Short mmCIF file of C-alpha atoms in Angstrom, two decimals:
data_model
loop_
_atom_site.label_atom_id
_atom_site.label_comp_id
_atom_site.label_asym_id
_atom_site.label_seq_id
_atom_site.Cartn_x
_atom_site.Cartn_y
_atom_site.Cartn_z
CA UNK A 1 112.66 33.70 135.42
CA UNK A 2 112.39 35.19 138.77
CA UNK A 3 114.99 37.89 138.09
CA UNK A 4 113.41 38.29 134.93
CA UNK A 5 109.46 38.86 136.44
CA UNK A 6 110.95 40.98 139.27
CA UNK A 7 113.14 43.11 136.56
CA UNK A 8 109.82 43.58 134.08
CA UNK A 9 107.30 44.43 137.57
CA UNK A 10 109.87 47.25 138.30
CA UNK A 11 110.11 48.51 135.39
CA UNK A 12 106.32 48.66 135.05
CA UNK A 13 105.76 49.57 138.01
CA UNK A 14 108.21 52.82 137.57
CA UNK A 15 106.65 53.88 134.04
CA UNK A 16 103.28 54.04 135.47
CA UNK A 17 103.87 55.61 138.63
CA UNK A 18 105.96 58.24 137.03
CA UNK A 19 103.29 58.82 134.15
CA UNK A 20 100.62 59.07 136.72
CA UNK A 21 102.18 61.91 138.84
CA UNK A 22 102.66 64.16 135.92
CA UNK A 23 100.02 67.08 134.61
CA UNK A 24 98.30 66.03 131.25
CA UNK A 25 100.81 67.11 127.80
CA UNK A 26 104.33 66.21 130.01
CA UNK A 27 103.57 62.63 130.80
CA UNK A 28 101.47 60.00 128.59
CA UNK A 29 100.83 56.45 128.07
CA UNK A 30 101.69 54.60 125.07
CA UNK A 31 100.22 51.52 124.08
CA UNK A 32 101.58 49.31 121.17
CA UNK A 33 100.99 46.27 119.42
CA UNK A 34 103.26 44.72 116.47
CA UNK A 35 103.42 41.76 114.43
CA UNK A 36 105.75 40.97 111.46
CA UNK A 37 105.08 37.99 108.87
CA UNK A 38 107.27 36.59 106.64
CA UNK A 39 105.35 35.96 103.60
CA UNK A 40 108.03 34.64 101.24
CA UNK A 41 112.26 34.67 102.06
CA UNK A 42 112.43 38.22 100.57
CA UNK A 43 109.35 39.68 101.86
CA UNK A 44 107.21 40.76 104.85
CA UNK A 45 104.19 41.95 106.34
CA UNK A 46 104.44 43.96 109.15
CA UNK A 47 101.11 45.37 111.07
CA UNK A 48 100.66 47.82 114.32
CA UNK A 49 98.13 49.04 116.56
CA UNK A 50 98.53 51.69 119.14
CA UNK A 51 96.97 53.91 121.71
CA UNK A 52 98.30 56.99 123.40
CA UNK A 53 96.24 58.35 126.49
CA UNK A 54 97.00 61.80 128.26
CA UNK A 55 96.73 59.51 131.70
CA UNK A 56 96.82 56.05 132.52
CA UNK A 57 94.65 54.52 129.77
CA UNK A 58 90.98 56.16 129.32
CA UNK A 59 92.11 59.55 128.56
CA UNK A 60 92.59 59.05 124.81
CA UNK A 61 95.24 61.15 122.68
CA UNK A 62 95.85 59.26 120.02
CA UNK A 63 94.40 55.42 118.17
CA UNK A 64 95.89 54.24 115.20
CA UNK A 65 96.15 51.29 112.74
CA UNK A 66 98.69 50.53 110.14
CA UNK A 67 100.61 47.80 108.11
CA UNK A 68 103.05 47.71 104.87
CA UNK A 69 104.37 45.21 102.96
CA UNK A 70 108.36 45.24 102.16
CA UNK A 71 110.79 43.71 99.41
CA UNK A 72 114.87 43.02 100.05
CA UNK A 73 115.77 44.32 97.02
CA UNK A 74 119.82 43.73 98.07
CA UNK A 75 121.45 42.41 101.50
CA UNK A 76 119.31 44.89 104.06
CA UNK A 77 117.81 46.94 101.58
CA UNK A 78 113.94 47.46 102.03
CA UNK A 79 111.65 49.69 100.05
CA UNK A 80 108.39 49.48 101.44
CA UNK A 81 104.52 50.76 101.36
CA UNK A 82 102.24 50.79 103.52
CA UNK A 83 98.90 53.32 104.99
CA UNK A 84 97.67 54.46 108.31
CA UNK A 85 94.56 55.52 109.63
CA UNK A 86 94.72 57.35 112.95
CA UNK A 87 91.99 59.24 115.48
CA UNK A 88 93.39 62.14 116.94
CA UNK A 89 92.26 63.83 120.23
CA UNK A 90 93.79 66.90 121.78
CA UNK A 91 92.40 69.43 124.15
CA UNK A 92 91.49 73.05 122.96
CA UNK A 93 92.21 76.15 124.78
CA UNK A 94 89.05 75.39 126.73
CA UNK A 95 90.03 72.87 127.98
CA UNK A 96 87.65 70.28 125.55
CA UNK A 97 88.29 67.54 123.07
CA UNK A 98 88.26 68.49 119.93
CA UNK A 99 88.92 64.94 117.65
CA UNK A 100 90.53 64.63 114.22
CA UNK A 101 90.68 61.84 111.60
CA UNK A 102 93.77 60.71 109.34
CA UNK A 103 94.36 59.35 106.46
CA UNK A 104 98.46 58.56 105.52
CA UNK A 105 99.61 56.37 102.60
CA UNK A 106 103.20 56.28 103.08
CA UNK A 107 106.71 54.81 101.00
CA UNK A 108 110.23 54.06 102.64
CA UNK A 109 113.46 52.43 102.67
CA UNK A 110 114.86 50.21 105.78
CA UNK A 111 118.77 49.98 105.48
CA UNK A 112 120.31 47.59 107.86
CA UNK A 113 123.19 46.70 109.18
CA UNK A 114 125.84 46.09 112.58
CA UNK A 115 128.30 47.16 114.53
CA UNK A 116 129.86 44.85 116.67
CA UNK A 117 126.98 42.88 117.72
CA UNK A 118 124.27 45.43 117.62
CA UNK A 119 122.27 45.80 114.72
CA UNK A 120 121.34 49.24 113.69
CA UNK A 121 118.77 50.34 111.21
CA UNK A 122 117.90 53.70 109.21
CA UNK A 123 114.86 54.37 108.11
CA UNK A 124 113.77 56.97 105.39
CA UNK A 125 109.96 57.42 105.46
CA UNK A 126 107.56 59.69 102.89
CA UNK A 127 104.16 60.08 104.18
CA UNK A 128 101.40 61.67 102.68
CA UNK A 129 98.71 62.73 105.36
CA UNK A 130 95.31 63.45 104.73
CA UNK A 131 94.11 65.39 107.91
CA UNK A 132 89.98 66.37 108.96
CA UNK A 133 88.47 68.79 110.91
CA UNK A 134 89.67 70.98 109.58
CA UNK A 135 91.06 69.49 105.97
CA UNK A 136 94.72 69.86 105.82
CA UNK A 137 97.52 67.83 103.00
CA UNK A 138 101.01 67.44 104.86
CA UNK A 139 104.23 65.72 102.97
CA UNK A 140 106.38 64.47 105.91
CA UNK A 141 109.40 63.18 105.55
CA UNK A 142 110.90 61.10 108.25
CA UNK A 143 114.42 59.85 108.90
CA UNK A 144 114.52 57.14 111.84
CA UNK A 145 118.59 55.48 113.02
CA UNK A 146 117.60 52.39 115.42
CA UNK A 147 119.87 50.45 117.80
CA UNK A 148 119.22 47.06 119.27
CA UNK A 149 121.62 46.30 122.01
CA UNK A 150 122.33 42.57 123.37
CA UNK A 151 122.94 42.07 126.71
CA UNK A 152 123.70 38.60 126.27
CA UNK A 153 127.13 36.66 126.00
CA UNK A 154 127.85 35.83 122.41
CA UNK A 155 126.25 31.94 122.05
CA UNK A 156 123.93 32.40 125.07
CA UNK A 157 120.39 32.28 124.46
CA UNK A 158 118.71 36.41 123.89
CA UNK A 159 117.11 37.26 127.14
CA UNK A 160 117.48 41.05 127.53
CA UNK A 161 118.79 43.73 124.92
CA UNK A 162 118.43 47.80 124.72
CA UNK A 163 116.63 49.64 122.34
CA UNK A 164 117.75 53.12 121.10
CA UNK A 165 116.08 55.54 118.97
CA UNK A 166 115.73 58.84 117.61
CA UNK A 167 113.82 60.41 114.71
CA UNK A 168 113.78 63.65 113.31
CA UNK A 169 110.61 64.19 111.19
CA UNK A 170 109.80 67.37 108.93
CA UNK A 171 107.29 69.10 106.89
CA UNK A 172 108.36 69.45 102.89
CA UNK A 173 105.82 72.72 102.70
CA UNK A 174 105.44 74.77 105.53
CA UNK A 175 106.86 78.31 107.14
CA UNK A 176 108.17 75.73 109.72
CA UNK A 177 109.79 72.45 108.23
CA UNK A 178 110.48 71.44 111.76
CA UNK A 179 107.98 69.13 112.73
CA UNK A 180 109.27 66.75 115.67
CA UNK A 181 112.46 64.96 116.97
CA UNK A 182 111.43 61.84 119.02
CA UNK A 183 114.21 59.59 121.29
CA UNK A 184 113.32 56.30 122.85
CA UNK A 185 115.10 54.31 125.24
CA UNK A 186 114.28 51.12 126.63
CA UNK A 187 114.42 47.14 127.62
CA UNK A 188 113.34 44.45 125.69
CA UNK A 189 112.46 41.20 127.53
CA UNK A 190 112.03 38.50 125.67
CA UNK A 191 109.27 36.12 126.38
CA UNK A 192 108.93 33.49 123.84
CA UNK A 193 111.00 32.40 120.68
CA UNK A 194 109.32 34.77 118.52
CA UNK A 195 107.77 37.65 121.10
CA UNK A 196 108.73 40.69 123.51
CA UNK A 197 107.74 42.81 125.91
CA UNK A 198 109.76 46.19 125.43
CA UNK A 199 109.10 49.06 128.16
CA UNK A 200 110.57 52.88 127.39
CA UNK A 201 110.79 56.13 127.58
CA UNK A 202 110.29 58.38 124.53
CA UNK A 203 110.63 62.11 124.64
CA UNK A 204 109.00 64.46 121.95
CA UNK A 205 110.51 67.70 121.10
CA UNK A 206 107.77 69.94 119.05
CA UNK A 207 107.84 73.45 118.16
CA UNK A 208 106.16 74.94 120.81
CA UNK A 209 105.98 71.62 123.24
CA UNK A 210 107.57 68.94 124.93
CA UNK A 211 105.55 65.42 125.35
CA UNK A 212 107.04 62.43 127.61
CA UNK A 213 105.91 59.10 127.13
CA UNK A 214 106.09 55.78 128.95
CA UNK A 215 105.67 53.12 126.45
CA UNK A 216 104.68 49.37 126.72
CA UNK A 217 104.70 47.41 123.76
CA UNK A 218 104.05 43.65 122.83
CA UNK A 219 106.17 42.52 119.51
CA UNK A 220 106.27 38.94 117.64
CA UNK A 221 106.93 37.28 114.91
CA UNK A 222 105.35 34.50 112.06
CA UNK A 223 106.68 32.73 109.31
CA UNK A 224 103.97 32.08 106.82
CA UNK A 225 106.10 31.15 104.19
CA UNK A 226 104.85 28.35 101.89
CA UNK A 227 107.14 24.81 103.45
CA UNK A 228 108.65 22.80 100.33
CA UNK A 229 106.76 19.81 100.38
CA UNK A 230 109.72 17.92 98.87
CA UNK A 231 112.50 18.51 101.83
#
């Protein structure tokens, strides 16, 4: 427990100090809470909230809430549909803030698998983005590959795991179809049977800019399936 606490403290301090030392648009903070709940043997509800800032916490960059429902149609094949609402804050050339709102329905398919003890996930998503101020409609395609790498030995209780992700995002109809590429590398620390704290470094490459985020997230899972009274 002391080793886990010390490691977590070092990682958090390193990320926060690095983020605080850099200029706006280069190093930013990213906070997230994610919840997943098993509804039936085949269906799962996932919901998340996310806050990003240009500094440690106060200079808002983005806020969103999202939820989706998936259904396992075959082994490790899960189509899903969901909705996201976002508040987008960015700086204009005169250094004033511009606020935009976005409503984003989306559809996706997730394919799971394993390479040894490392779990691998492929997610294909289509988004319909309705953005205000000014009004804009964009269809965006996303492909995400995620690896979860266990650090415990086989048969031991999991305490730490590695996170490695890369996501490519493309606009369906635009002069420049490339939207961004997002690379994530981090560490998960189990703090309960069904919960974990995750810290990571995120690099997002766009056409004319690059943004880096220090990520701190909390996730937990629930089982809301109705229990069989006959058991």
